[in-house]
CSV table of C-alpha atoms in Angstrom, one decimal:
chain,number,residue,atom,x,y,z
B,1,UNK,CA,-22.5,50.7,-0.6
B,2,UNK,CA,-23.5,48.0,-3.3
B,3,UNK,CA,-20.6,49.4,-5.5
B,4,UNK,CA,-18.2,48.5,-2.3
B,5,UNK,CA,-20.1,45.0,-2.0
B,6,UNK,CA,-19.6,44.5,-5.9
B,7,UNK,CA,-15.5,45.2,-5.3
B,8,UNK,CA,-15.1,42.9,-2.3
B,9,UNK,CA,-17.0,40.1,-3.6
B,10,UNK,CA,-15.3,40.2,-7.5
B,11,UNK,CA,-12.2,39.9,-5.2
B,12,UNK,CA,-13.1,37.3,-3.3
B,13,UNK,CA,-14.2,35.2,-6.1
B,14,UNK,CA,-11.4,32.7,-7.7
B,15,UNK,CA,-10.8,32.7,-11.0
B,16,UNK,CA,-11.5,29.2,-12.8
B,17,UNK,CA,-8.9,27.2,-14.3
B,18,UNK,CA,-9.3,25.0,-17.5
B,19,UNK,CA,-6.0,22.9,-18.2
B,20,UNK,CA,-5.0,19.6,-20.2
B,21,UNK,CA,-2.8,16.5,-19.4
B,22,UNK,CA,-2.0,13.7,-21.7
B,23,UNK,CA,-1.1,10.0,-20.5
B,24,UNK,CA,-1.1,6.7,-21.9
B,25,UNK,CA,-2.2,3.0,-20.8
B,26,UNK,CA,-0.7,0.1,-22.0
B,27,UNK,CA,-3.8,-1.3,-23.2
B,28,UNK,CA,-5.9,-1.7,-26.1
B,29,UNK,CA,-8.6,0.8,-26.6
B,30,UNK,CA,-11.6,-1.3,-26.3
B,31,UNK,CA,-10.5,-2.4,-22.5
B,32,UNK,CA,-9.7,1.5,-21.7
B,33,UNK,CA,-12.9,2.9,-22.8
B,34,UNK,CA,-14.5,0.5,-20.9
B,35,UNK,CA,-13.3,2.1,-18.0
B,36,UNK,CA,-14.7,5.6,-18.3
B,37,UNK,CA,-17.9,4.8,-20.1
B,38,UNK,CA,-19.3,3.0,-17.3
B,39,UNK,CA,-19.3,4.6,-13.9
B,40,UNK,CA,-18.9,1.6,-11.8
B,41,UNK,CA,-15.6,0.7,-13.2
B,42,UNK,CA,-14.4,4.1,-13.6
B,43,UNK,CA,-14.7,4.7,-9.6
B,44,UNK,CA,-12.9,1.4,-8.7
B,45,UNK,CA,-9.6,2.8,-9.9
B,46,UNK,CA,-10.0,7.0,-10.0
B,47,UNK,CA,-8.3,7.9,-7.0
B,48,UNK,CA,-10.9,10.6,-6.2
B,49,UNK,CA,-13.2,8.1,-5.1
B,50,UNK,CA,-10.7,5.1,-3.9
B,51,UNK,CA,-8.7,7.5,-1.5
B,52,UNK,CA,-11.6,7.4,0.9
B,53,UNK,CA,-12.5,4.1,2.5
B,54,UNK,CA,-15.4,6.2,3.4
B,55,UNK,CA,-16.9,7.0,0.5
B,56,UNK,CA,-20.5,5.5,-0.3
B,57,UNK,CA,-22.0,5.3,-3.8
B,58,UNK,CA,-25.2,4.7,-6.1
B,59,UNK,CA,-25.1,4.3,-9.8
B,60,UNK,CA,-28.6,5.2,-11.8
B,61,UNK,CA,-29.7,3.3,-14.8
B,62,UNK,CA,-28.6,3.7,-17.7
B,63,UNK,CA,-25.0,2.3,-16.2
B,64,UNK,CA,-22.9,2.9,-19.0
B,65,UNK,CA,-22.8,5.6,-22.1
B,66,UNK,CA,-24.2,9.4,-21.9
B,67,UNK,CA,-27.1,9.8,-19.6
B,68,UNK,CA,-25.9,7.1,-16.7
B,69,UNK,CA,-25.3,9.0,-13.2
B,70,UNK,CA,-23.5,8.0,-9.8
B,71,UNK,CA,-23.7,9.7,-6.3
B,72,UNK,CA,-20.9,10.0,-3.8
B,73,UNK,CA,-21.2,10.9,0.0
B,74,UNK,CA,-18.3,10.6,2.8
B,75,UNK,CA,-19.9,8.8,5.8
B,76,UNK,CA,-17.6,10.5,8.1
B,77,UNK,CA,-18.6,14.3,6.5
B,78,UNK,CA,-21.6,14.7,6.0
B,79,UNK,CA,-20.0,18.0,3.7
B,80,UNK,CA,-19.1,15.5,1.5
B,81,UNK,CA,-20.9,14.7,-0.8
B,82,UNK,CA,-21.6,14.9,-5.0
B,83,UNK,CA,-23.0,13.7,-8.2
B,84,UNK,CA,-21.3,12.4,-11.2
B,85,UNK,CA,-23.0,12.3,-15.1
B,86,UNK,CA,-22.0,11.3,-18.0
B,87,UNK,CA,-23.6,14.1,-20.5
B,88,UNK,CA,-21.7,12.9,-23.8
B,89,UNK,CA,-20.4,9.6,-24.7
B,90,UNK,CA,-19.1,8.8,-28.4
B,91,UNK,CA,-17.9,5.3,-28.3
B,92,UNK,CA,-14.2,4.9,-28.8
B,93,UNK,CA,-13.6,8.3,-28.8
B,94,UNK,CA,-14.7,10.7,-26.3
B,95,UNK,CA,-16.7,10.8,-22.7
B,96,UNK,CA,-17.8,14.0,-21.0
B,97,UNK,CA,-18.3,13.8,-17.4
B,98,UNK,CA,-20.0,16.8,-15.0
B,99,UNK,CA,-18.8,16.5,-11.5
B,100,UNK,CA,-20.6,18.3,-8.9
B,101,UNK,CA,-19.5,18.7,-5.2
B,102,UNK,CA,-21.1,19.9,-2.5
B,103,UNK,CA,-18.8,23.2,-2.4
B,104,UNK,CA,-19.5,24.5,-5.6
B,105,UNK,CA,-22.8,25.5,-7.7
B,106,UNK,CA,-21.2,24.6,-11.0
B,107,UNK,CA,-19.6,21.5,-12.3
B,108,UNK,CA,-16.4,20.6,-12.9
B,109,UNK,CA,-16.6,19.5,-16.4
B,110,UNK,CA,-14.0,16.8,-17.4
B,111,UNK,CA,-13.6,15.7,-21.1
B,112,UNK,CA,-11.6,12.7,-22.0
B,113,UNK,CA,-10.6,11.6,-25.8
B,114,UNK,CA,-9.1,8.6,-26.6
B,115,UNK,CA,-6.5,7.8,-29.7
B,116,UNK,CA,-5.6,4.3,-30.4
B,117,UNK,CA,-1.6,3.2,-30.9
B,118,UNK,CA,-0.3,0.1,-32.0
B,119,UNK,CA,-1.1,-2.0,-28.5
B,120,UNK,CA,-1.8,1.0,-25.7
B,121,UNK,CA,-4.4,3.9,-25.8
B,122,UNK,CA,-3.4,7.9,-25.8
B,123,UNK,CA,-5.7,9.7,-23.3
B,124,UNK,CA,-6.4,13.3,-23.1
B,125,UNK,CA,-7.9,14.9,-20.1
B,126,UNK,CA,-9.5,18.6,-20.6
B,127,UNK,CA,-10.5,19.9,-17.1
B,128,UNK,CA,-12.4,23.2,-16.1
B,129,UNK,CA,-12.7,24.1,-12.7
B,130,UNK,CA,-15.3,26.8,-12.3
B,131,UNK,CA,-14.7,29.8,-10.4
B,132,UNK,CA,-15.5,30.0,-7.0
B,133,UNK,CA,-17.6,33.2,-5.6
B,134,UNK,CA,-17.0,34.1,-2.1
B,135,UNK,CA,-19.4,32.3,-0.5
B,136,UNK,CA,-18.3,28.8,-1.6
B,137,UNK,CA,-15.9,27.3,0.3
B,138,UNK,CA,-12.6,25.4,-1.5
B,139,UNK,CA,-13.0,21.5,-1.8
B,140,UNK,CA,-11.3,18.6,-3.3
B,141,UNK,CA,-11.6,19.5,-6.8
B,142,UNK,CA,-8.7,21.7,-7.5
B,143,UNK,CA,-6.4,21.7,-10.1
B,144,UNK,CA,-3.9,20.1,-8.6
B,145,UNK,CA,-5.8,17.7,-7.3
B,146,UNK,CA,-7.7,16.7,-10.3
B,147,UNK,CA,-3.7,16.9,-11.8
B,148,UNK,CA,-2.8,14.6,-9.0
B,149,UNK,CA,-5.7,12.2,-9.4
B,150,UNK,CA,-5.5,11.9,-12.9
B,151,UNK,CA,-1.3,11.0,-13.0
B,152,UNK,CA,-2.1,8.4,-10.1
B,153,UNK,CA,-6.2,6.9,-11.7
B,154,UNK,CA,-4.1,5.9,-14.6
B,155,UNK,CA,-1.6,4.0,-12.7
B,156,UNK,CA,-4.2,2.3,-10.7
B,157,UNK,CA,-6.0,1.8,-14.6
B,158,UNK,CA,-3.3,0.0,-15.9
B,159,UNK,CA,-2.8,-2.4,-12.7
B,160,UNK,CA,-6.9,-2.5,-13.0
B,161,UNK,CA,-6.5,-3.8,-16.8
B,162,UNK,CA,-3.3,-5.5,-16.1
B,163,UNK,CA,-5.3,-8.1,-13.5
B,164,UNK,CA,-8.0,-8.5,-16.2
B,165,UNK,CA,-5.9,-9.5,-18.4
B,166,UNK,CA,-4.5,-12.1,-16.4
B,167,UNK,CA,-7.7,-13.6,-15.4
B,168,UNK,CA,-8.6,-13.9,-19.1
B,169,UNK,CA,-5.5,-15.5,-19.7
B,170,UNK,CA,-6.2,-18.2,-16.7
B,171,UNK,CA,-9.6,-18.4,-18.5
B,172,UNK,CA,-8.0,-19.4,-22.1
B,173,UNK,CA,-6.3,-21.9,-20.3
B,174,UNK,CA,-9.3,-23.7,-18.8
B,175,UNK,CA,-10.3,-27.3,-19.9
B,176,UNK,CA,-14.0,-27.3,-21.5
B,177,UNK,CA,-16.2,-30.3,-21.1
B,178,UNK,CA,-13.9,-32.4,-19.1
B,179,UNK,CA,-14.9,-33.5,-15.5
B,180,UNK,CA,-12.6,-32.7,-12.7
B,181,UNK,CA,-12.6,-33.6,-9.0
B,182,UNK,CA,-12.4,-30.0,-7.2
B,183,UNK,CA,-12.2,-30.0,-3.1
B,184,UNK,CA,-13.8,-26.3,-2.7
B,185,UNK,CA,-13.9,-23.9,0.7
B,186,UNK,CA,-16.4,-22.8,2.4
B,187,UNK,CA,-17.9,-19.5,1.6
B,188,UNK,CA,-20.8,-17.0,2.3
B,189,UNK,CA,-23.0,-15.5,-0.3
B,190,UNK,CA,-26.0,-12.9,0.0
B,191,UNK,CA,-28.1,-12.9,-2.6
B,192,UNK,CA,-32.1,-13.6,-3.8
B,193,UNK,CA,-34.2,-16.3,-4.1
B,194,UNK,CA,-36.3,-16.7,-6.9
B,195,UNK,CA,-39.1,-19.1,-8.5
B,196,UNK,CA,-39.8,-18.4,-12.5
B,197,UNK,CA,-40.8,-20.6,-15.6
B,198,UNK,CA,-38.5,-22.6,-17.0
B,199,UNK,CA,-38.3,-21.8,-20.9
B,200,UNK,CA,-34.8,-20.7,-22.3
B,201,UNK,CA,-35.6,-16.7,-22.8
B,202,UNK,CA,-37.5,-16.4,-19.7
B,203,UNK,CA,-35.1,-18.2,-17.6
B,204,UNK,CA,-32.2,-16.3,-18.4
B,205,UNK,CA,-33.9,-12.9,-18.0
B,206,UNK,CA,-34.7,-13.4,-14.7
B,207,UNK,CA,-31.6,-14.3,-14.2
B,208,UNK,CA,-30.0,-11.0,-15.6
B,209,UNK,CA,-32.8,-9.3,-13.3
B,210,UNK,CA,-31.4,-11.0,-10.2
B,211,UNK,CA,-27.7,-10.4,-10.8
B,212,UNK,CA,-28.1,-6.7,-12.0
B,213,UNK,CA,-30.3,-6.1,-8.7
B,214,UNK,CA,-27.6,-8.0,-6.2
B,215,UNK,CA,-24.7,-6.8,-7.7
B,216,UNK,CA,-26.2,-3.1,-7.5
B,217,UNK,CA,-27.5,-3.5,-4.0
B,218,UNK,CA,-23.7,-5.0,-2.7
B,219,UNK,CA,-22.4,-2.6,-5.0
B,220,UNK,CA,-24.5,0.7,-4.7
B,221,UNK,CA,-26.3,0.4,-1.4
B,222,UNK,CA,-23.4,-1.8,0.3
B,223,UNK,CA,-20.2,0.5,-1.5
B,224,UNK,CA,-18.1,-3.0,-1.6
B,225,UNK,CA,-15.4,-2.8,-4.3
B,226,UNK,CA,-14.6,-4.8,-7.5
B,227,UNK,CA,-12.1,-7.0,-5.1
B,228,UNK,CA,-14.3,-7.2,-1.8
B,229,UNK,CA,-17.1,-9.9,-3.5
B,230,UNK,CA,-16.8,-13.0,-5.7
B,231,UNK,CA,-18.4,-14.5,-9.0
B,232,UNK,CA,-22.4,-14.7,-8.8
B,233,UNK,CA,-23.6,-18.1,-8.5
B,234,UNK,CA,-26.6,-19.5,-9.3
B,235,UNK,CA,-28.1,-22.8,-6.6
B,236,UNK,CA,-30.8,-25.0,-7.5
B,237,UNK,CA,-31.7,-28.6,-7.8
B,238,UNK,CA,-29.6,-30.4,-10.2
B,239,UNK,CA,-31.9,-32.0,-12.2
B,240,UNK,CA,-34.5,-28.6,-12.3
B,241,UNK,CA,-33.6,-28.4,-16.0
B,242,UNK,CA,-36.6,-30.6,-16.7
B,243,UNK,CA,-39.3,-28.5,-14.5
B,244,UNK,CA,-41.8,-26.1,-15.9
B,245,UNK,CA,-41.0,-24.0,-12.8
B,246,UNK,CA,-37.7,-23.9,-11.4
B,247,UNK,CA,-36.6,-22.3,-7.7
B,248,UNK,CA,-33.1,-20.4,-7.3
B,249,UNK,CA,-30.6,-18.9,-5.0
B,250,UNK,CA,-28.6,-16.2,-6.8
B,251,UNK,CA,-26.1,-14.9,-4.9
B,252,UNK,CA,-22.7,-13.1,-4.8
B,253,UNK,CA,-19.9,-14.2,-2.7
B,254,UNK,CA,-18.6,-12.4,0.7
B,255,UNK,CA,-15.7,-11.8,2.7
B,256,UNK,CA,-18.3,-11.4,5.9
B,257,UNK,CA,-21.7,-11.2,7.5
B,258,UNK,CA,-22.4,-7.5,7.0
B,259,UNK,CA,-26.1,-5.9,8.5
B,260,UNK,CA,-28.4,-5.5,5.8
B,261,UNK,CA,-31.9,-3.6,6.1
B,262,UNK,CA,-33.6,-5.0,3.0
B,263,UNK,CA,-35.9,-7.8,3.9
B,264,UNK,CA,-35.3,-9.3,-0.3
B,265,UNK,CA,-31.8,-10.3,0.3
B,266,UNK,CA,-30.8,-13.0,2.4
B,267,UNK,CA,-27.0,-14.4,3.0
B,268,UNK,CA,-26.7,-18.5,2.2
B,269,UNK,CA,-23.7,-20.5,3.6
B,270,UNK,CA,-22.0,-22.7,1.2
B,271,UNK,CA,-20.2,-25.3,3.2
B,272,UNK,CA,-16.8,-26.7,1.9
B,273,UNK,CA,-16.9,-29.8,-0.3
B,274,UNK,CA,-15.5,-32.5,-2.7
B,275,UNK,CA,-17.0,-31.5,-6.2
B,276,UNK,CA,-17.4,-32.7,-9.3
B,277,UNK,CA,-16.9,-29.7,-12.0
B,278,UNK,CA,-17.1,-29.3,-15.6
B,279,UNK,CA,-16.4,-25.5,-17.7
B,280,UNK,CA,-18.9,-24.9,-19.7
B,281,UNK,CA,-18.8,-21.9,-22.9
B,282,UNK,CA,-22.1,-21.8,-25.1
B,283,UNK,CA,-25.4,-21.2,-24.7
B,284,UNK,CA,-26.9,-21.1,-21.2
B,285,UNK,CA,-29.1,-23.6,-23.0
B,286,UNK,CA,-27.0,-26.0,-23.9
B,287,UNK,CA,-25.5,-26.2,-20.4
B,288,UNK,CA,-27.8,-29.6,-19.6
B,289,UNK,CA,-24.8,-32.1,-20.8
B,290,UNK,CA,-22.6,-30.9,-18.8
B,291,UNK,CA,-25.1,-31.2,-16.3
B,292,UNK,CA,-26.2,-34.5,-17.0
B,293,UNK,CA,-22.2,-35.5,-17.5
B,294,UNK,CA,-21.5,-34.6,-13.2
B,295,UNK,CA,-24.7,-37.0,-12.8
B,296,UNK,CA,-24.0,-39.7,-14.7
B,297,UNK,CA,-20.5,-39.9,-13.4
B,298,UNK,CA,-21.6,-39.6,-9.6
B,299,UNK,CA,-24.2,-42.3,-10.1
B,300,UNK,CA,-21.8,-44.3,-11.5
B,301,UNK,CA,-19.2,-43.8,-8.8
B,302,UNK,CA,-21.9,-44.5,-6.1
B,303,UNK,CA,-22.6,-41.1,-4.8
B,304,UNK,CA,-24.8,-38.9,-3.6
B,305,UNK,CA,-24.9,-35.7,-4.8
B,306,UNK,CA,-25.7,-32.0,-3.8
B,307,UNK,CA,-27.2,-28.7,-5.2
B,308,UNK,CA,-25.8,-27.5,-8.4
B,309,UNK,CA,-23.6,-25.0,-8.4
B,310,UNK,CA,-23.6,-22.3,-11.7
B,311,UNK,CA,-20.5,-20.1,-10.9
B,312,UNK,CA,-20.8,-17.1,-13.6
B,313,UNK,CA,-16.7,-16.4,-14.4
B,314,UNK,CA,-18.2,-14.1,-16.7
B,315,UNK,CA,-21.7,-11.5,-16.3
B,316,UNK,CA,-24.1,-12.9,-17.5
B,317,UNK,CA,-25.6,-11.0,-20.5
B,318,UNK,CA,-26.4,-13.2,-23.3
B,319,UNK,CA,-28.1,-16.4,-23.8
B,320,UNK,CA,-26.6,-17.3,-26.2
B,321,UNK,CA,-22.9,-16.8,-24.6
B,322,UNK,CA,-22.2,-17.7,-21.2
B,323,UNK,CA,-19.3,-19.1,-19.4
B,324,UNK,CA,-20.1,-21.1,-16.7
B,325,UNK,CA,-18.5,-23.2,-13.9
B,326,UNK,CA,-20.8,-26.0,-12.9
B,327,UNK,CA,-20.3,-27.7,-9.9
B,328,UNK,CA,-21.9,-30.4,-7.8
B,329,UNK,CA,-21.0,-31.5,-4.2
B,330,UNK,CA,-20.6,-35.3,-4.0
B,331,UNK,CA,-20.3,-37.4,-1.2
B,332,UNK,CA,-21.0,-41.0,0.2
């Protein structure tokens, strides 16, 4: 009898499959490996995870290099569901990933290597798919799936890089230090509001805190995409520069009023308005002239003025090297 069982079940088990597919992007090799070595870019374009408007994720700390981790679950299927980790990361050169599914015991492990051209990046894609005994059911990650996904991710990479690029562009061609008269819509952000001293390394740590913890709440816990929220900004009193204590709204732009169950995030309206703007590149720092430049200016045409407005165009991770849009509503 167990020698009967034994037959059956080596039939019924599918054989694994380990295969290899080269493409290229059009990119330099910094902006590709970018894309793989930190999981929350790498599901806004793999078409494994973008395919389903259903999908929900979470991304675990650390969120980029070997050792960060993301889940996956399909709201509609509660089947659905999987883990992604990053087990090897050699900058520049190599990621491995281990994808688990909920239909399988073993991973599918997925190795990527990178080789730099003249202008555009070489990528090659080792895949094994695990055998299946037969009391695993088939899923999503086949092999021709994962050799569908990986022909159509790079597409979607490229027009993923592409836009970047164009942004930065726009952003070489921005006027530094010069005041401009901006009439700006309406729009809705949900973010934190915060109170902290008002020294130049405590300051802008909170402020890191407060954007890694709304972006990974609207990113994570809300699954919105890179293009369904805007650039974080940052509201206070125009003239808190000077306090030893300074208050704050940080919050991330919205296409809508979405429910929300966590009571440390509230959404703040930011009515449409005539403003006075100056770009700013430096240190976060040395952002008071600029500051003090939309003050002067209103004062001396006469107006009253509103909240300032810090628009991040660019994460904000250093100190010492921020690029900011600040903004004040003026009006008689």
């Amino acid at each position: 009898m167990g020698l009967i069982f034994y037959v059956i079940s080596k039939n019924l088990k599918s054989e694994g499959e380990t295969f290899s597919v080269r493409t290229n992007v059009n990119q330099p090799l910094d902006r590709v490996y970018s894309q793989f070595s930190n999981l929350q870019n790498f599901a806004e374009w793999n078409t494994f995870f973008t395919q389903n408007p259903d999908f929900q994720f979470r991304f675990f700390s650390p969120y980029e290099g070997q050792g960060s981790a993301m889940t996956y679950k399909n709201l509609a299927d509660d089947d659905e569901f999987g883990e992604v980790f990053i087990r090897f990361a050699m900058p520049k050169k190599a990621v491995r990933y281990h994808i688990y599914s909920a239909d399988s015991e073993k991973p599918v492990v997925l190795d990527v290597k990178f080789t730099p051209q003249m202008n555009t990046t070489d990528i090659l894609w080792s895949i094994n798919i695990p055998g299946k005994g037969w009391w695993e059911r088939s899923g999503n990650l086949t092999a021709e799936n994962m050799r569908f996904n990986i022909d159509s991710s790079t597409k979607n990479l490229a027009s993923t890089l592409g836009n970047k690029v164009q942004k930065e562009q726009e952003r070489e061609n921005i006027k530094f230090d010069s005041l401009i008269i901006e009439q700006s819509p309406g729009r809705l952000l949900l973010g934190v509001n915060v109170s902290t001293r008002n020294t130049k390394d405590l300051l802008f740590k909170n402020i890191i805190l407060n954007h890694n913890k709304t972006l990974n709440y609207i990113t994570s816990d809300l699954a919105k995409k890179n293009d369904e929220y805007g650039e974080p900004v940052l509201i206070t009193d125009a003239d808190s520069y000077t306090d030893k204590e300074v208050s704050y709204y940080y919050g991330i732009p919205l296409s809508k009023r979405i429910g929300i169950s966590d009571n440390n995030f509230t959404f703040r309206t930011l009515h449409a308005s005539r403003n006075y703007v100056v770009y700013y590149r430096g240190a976060y720092s040395g952002r008071v002239k600029a500051i003090q430049q939309i003050l002067s200016q209103a004062k001396r045409d006469t107006l009253r003025t509103g909240e300032l407005q810090q628009t991040f165009i660019e994460e904000p991770t250093a100190e010492s090297n921020v690029l900011l849009k600040l903004a004040v509503p003026v009006f008689r």
